Structures are given as C-alpha cells and as structure tokens.
Amino acid sequence: MSQPDIAPPMRRPRDTKIDAFRGLLLVMIFIDHVPGNWYENLTLRNLGFSDAAESFFLMSGIAAGLAYTAGLTRARDVGLWAGIAPIWKRAWVLYLSHIFLTVAGIAIFAFSAEFFGLTGLLAKNNLRQVFENTGPAIIGIVTLGHQIGYVNILPAYSVLLLAAPFAILVGRRRPYILLTVSVLLWFFIGLFRLNIPAYPNSGGWFFNPLAWQLIFVIGLLTGMALRDGKRFIPKSRVLFVVAVGWLVFVLAWRYVPGWGATLNHGMAKLSSLGLPFHFTSHDKAFLPLLRLLHVLALAYVMSYLPFVTRISAHPYAEPLRVMGRQGLLVFSAGALMSLAGQAALVYFKGVTIVPWLLVPIGVLALWGLAWIGDWKRRT
C-alpha cells in the first residue's frame, strides 16, 4: 500500500515490480471479494494454498521496510521520534480507514435491505450482531473486536505497523535475531492457539496479527535489504528448484485426482499424533505452515526470474503500477465496490451477464480512481 514520505535527503526511485505486483494483488482481492464470479478462477488462490491475502501482507512488509528504514536509521541525527512518528501516523490512518469502510459497508447492506428487500444480507459477513446486538457491536467495531467480512485486513496491518519501528531497529542490527524471534512467536501462538479476542462474538481476529507478523517481518527484512541494494534471501539455483518443486507439488496436491484426499488424510493422521495444528491445518487465522511455505515459494520464484522485472516495467503494466502506488485508495474503493457487488449479485440472481460485467467494470473504476489519485499526488 502507498506510504507517506519521510523526507529523506534524496528520494529513492520506486520499485516498479513492487508497485505492479501490489496493484495486481489489489485487483485479485477485489475479484475474490465478490464471490460467485467466473474471474475468481484467475486469482492467486487457484495456484495453491495461499491467496492474495498472504502476498498482500508480504508486500506490505516490503513496502514498510523500503519506506521507513531511512527515518529510523537517521535517529541519532533527527531523533527517534522523527522515525517512529510517520509509521504510527500511517497506522492511525489505516485504523480510521477501517472504521470508515466498516460503517460504509454496513450502510451498503442496510440500504440494500431497506430499498431492495435484500434482508438476507443483514445476516451475512458478520453483520448479524450489528443489527441484533447494536450497542456491543459498536463497541466492538471501535475497539477492532468486531470486524465485518471482507473488510478485515487493515486492523492486522495497523497493529503490525505499531510494532514496525521496533522491528526495524532490531532488524537493522540483527536481522536474523529478529527473524528467529518472529518464527518463535508464530510457533507458540499457533501451538497454544492464542489470538486477540473478538467482541461481542466469541473467538478471535480472522487475521491474527500475532501469527501474521511472521510474513510481515519477512517482508520487512526483505524491504530493508532491498533499500541497501541487496537481497535478504540470496539467489540460489538449489533454492529456486526447491521452491518450484514445492509449487508443483502443491498444484498436484490440489488437482490430481485422489492425491489430495490421500495427503489430507496423512496430515490429519499427523495431527492426531500430536503435530501442532498450524503445521497440518489450513486455519487462516494462524497463518498455517502450508499457506506460509506456498506464498514464500511463490515470492521467491517470482523474484528470481529476470523477465518478471522486465514485465513489471513494461508500459502495458502501468495500470497495475498506478493502482499499486495508490494502494490504500484502491483497497478502500475495492472493498466498498465488492460489498455493493455482493448485493448486486443477490438482487440480479440468475441474470448471467451481471457477474461477467461487474468485475471488469469495477477494475476499470479502480484504475480510474488510482489514476486520479496519482495525478493529484503529482500536481
């Protein structure tokens, strides 16, 4: 997502690959958030266990590492607070954006129920508490304990940004200590199934930041290395072959008849023998190992191939780069359009052309909004 300037001595040129992939991920998130359209078959989740959410957190960590490391590196000269303040300001902006999206999302479904008779929507996407238990639900919304479906990524990202300054300070001096602590935290959070409590519902956050911090930290360390012109994980032909092999294996797991059932049965047996559940399950809240390894392998393969960089810099990829540069705007608009799209699909149920037109029109609208935002930023 787009980051605020930190007033470095010289502005670093943007990485076209990061902008292009972030834009592509935002398009995929929009598509996946309008269930029931054919275009879902083209998104990342069809390639294996992970989907655009894991890649989004990874890219967000990379963007944070690129954007905020310089300010904290110069802490001796400008003061520690000068480096921390922009990060926490961004976290506050994300919190406010989440509250706005939640209220607007509730309004979209309430409007659909009031004027189009789509009362069934009021019980979807974790909205039942809002209309049947309004007081506690409002408290939960403000305190982030109650998050409606499809608008629940920003709270975890906001929390992670609050911790980012300290992670960057450790990562600059001892990157592998930071990674080790992050892995251990992820392991024990999953082992004991710890989560931030939801309210007023039981359970915890859908994106548990105590677990998802691992993929954010990996991205953060990657971004910090990129800022220094390095790679956090060096290029290795052996590692590339292993990553490709894992991606092929996962595809076979999902699509080869009979194989998936056999492997899933094997994972269930390992679970019964005592292997931690986040090693064997697909529970998204705890960033399970299978999803984590899949997104890391995919990211490594994409970062290894030179033609990916060339494609990202191609003029035809500019729409994606524009959307990537205007990440928060595109995500916010996409979230609201996806909720409106869900209502439209219910209203026009059985009208085949609607889901076919809804997604491309929405993507074009996101591109237009991003272009306007980018133009205003330049002027």
PDB file of N, CA and C in Angstrom, residues 170-171 174-185 213-214 217-218 221 232-233:
ATOM      1  N   VAL A 170      15.654  -3.425  15.478  1.00  0.00           N
ATOM      2  CA  VAL A 170      16.340  -4.697  15.717  1.00  0.00           C
ATOM      3  C   VAL A 170      16.868  -5.261  14.407  1.00  0.00           C
ATOM      4  N   GLY A 171      16.042  -5.182  13.368  1.00  0.00           N
ATOM      5  CA  GLY A 171      16.411  -5.770  12.088  1.00  0.00           C
ATOM      6  C   GLY A 171      17.609  -5.120  11.438  1.00  0.00           C
ATOM      7  N   ARG A 174      20.454  -6.737  13.843  1.00  0.00           N
ATOM      8  CA  ARG A 174      20.456  -8.194  13.998  1.00  0.00           C
ATOM      9  C   ARG A 174      19.264  -8.792  13.242  1.00  0.00           C
ATOM     10  N   PRO A 175      19.312  -8.808  11.909  1.00  0.00           N
ATOM     11  CA  PRO A 175      18.152  -9.277  11.142  1.00  0.00           C
ATOM     12  C   PRO A 175      17.760 -10.716  11.447  1.00  0.00           C
ATOM     13  N   TYR A 176      18.732 -11.580  11.679  1.00  0.00           N
ATOM     14  CA  TYR A 176      18.390 -12.984  11.901  1.00  0.00           C
ATOM     15  C   TYR A 176      17.883 -13.238  13.321  1.00  0.00           C
ATOM     16  N   ILE A 177      18.255 -12.367  14.243  1.00  0.00           N
ATOM     17  CA  ILE A 177      17.648 -12.447  15.579  1.00  0.00           C
ATOM     18  C   ILE A 177      16.174 -12.050  15.490  1.00  0.00           C
ATOM     19  N   LEU A 178      15.899 -10.971  14.732  1.00  0.00           N
ATOM     20  CA  LEU A 178      14.504 -10.566  14.537  1.00  0.00           C
ATOM     21  C   LEU A 178      13.706 -11.698  13.893  1.00  0.00           C
ATOM     22  N   LEU A 179      14.258 -12.319  12.867  1.00  0.00           N
ATOM     23  CA  LEU A 179      13.560 -13.411  12.193  1.00  0.00           C
ATOM     24  C   LEU A 179      13.333 -14.579  13.141  1.00  0.00           C
ATOM     25  N   THR A 180      14.328 -14.916  13.955  1.00  0.00           N
ATOM     26  CA  THR A 180      14.196 -16.029  14.899  1.00  0.00           C
ATOM     27  C   THR A 180      13.101 -15.766  15.919  1.00  0.00           C
ATOM     28  N   VAL A 181      13.095 -14.554  16.470  1.00  0.00           N
ATOM     29  CA  VAL A 181      12.046 -14.189  17.437  1.00  0.00           C
ATOM     30  C   VAL A 181      10.677 -14.254  16.780  1.00  0.00           C
ATOM     31  N   SER A 182      10.584 -13.777  15.546  1.00  0.00           N
ATOM     32  CA  SER A 182       9.316 -13.787  14.821  1.00  0.00           C
ATOM     33  C   SER A 182       8.824 -15.213  14.584  1.00  0.00           C
ATOM     34  N   VAL A 183       9.729 -16.108  14.194  1.00  0.00           N
ATOM     35  CA  VAL A 183       9.357 -17.509  13.966  1.00  0.00           C
ATOM     36  C   VAL A 183       8.895 -18.161  15.269  1.00  0.00           C
ATOM     37  N   LEU A 184       9.619 -17.906  16.350  1.00  0.00           N
ATOM     38  CA  LEU A 184       9.245 -18.491  17.635  1.00  0.00           C
ATOM     39  C   LEU A 184       7.885 -17.984  18.102  1.00  0.00           C
ATOM     40  N   LEU A 185       7.651 -16.685  17.923  1.00  0.00           N
ATOM     41  CA  LEU A 185       6.348 -16.129  18.298  1.00  0.00           C
ATOM     42  C   LEU A 185       5.249 -16.788  17.481  1.00  0.00           C
ATOM     43  N   GLN A 213       2.319 -11.684  11.886  1.00  0.00           N
ATOM     44  CA  GLN A 213       3.528 -10.863  11.979  1.00  0.00           C
ATOM     45  C   GLN A 213       4.716 -11.542  11.289  1.00  0.00           C
ATOM     46  N   LEU A 214       4.719 -12.876  11.217  1.00  0.00           N
ATOM     47  CA  LEU A 214       5.868 -13.558  10.625  1.00  0.00           C
ATOM     48  C   LEU A 214       6.037 -13.188   9.160  1.00  0.00           C
ATOM     49  N   VAL A 217       7.143  -9.579   8.903  1.00  0.00           N
ATOM     50  CA  VAL A 217       8.550  -9.405   9.262  1.00  0.00           C
ATOM     51  C   VAL A 217       9.458  -9.884   8.129  1.00  0.00           C
ATOM     52  N   ILE A 218       9.112 -11.006   7.497  1.00  0.00           N
ATOM     53  CA  ILE A 218       9.899 -11.474   6.352  1.00  0.00           C
ATOM     54  C   ILE A 218       9.890 -10.416   5.250  1.00  0.00           C
ATOM     55  N   LEU A 221      12.111  -7.382   6.433  1.00  0.00           N
ATOM     56  CA  LEU A 221      13.538  -7.646   6.263  1.00  0.00           C
ATOM     57  C   LEU A 221      13.926  -7.623   4.790  1.00  0.00           C
ATOM     58  N   PHE A 232      17.565 -10.148   0.888  1.00  0.00           N
ATOM     59  CA  PHE A 232      17.601 -10.786   2.206  1.00  0.00           C
ATOM     60  C   PHE A 232      17.862 -12.286   2.054  1.00  0.00           C
ATOM     61  N   ILE A 233      17.189 -12.909   1.098  1.00  0.00           N
ATOM     62  CA  ILE A 233      17.449 -14.311   0.760  1.00  0.00           C
ATOM     63  C   ILE A 233      18.179 -14.320  -0.572  1.00  0.00           C
TER      64      ILE A 233
END
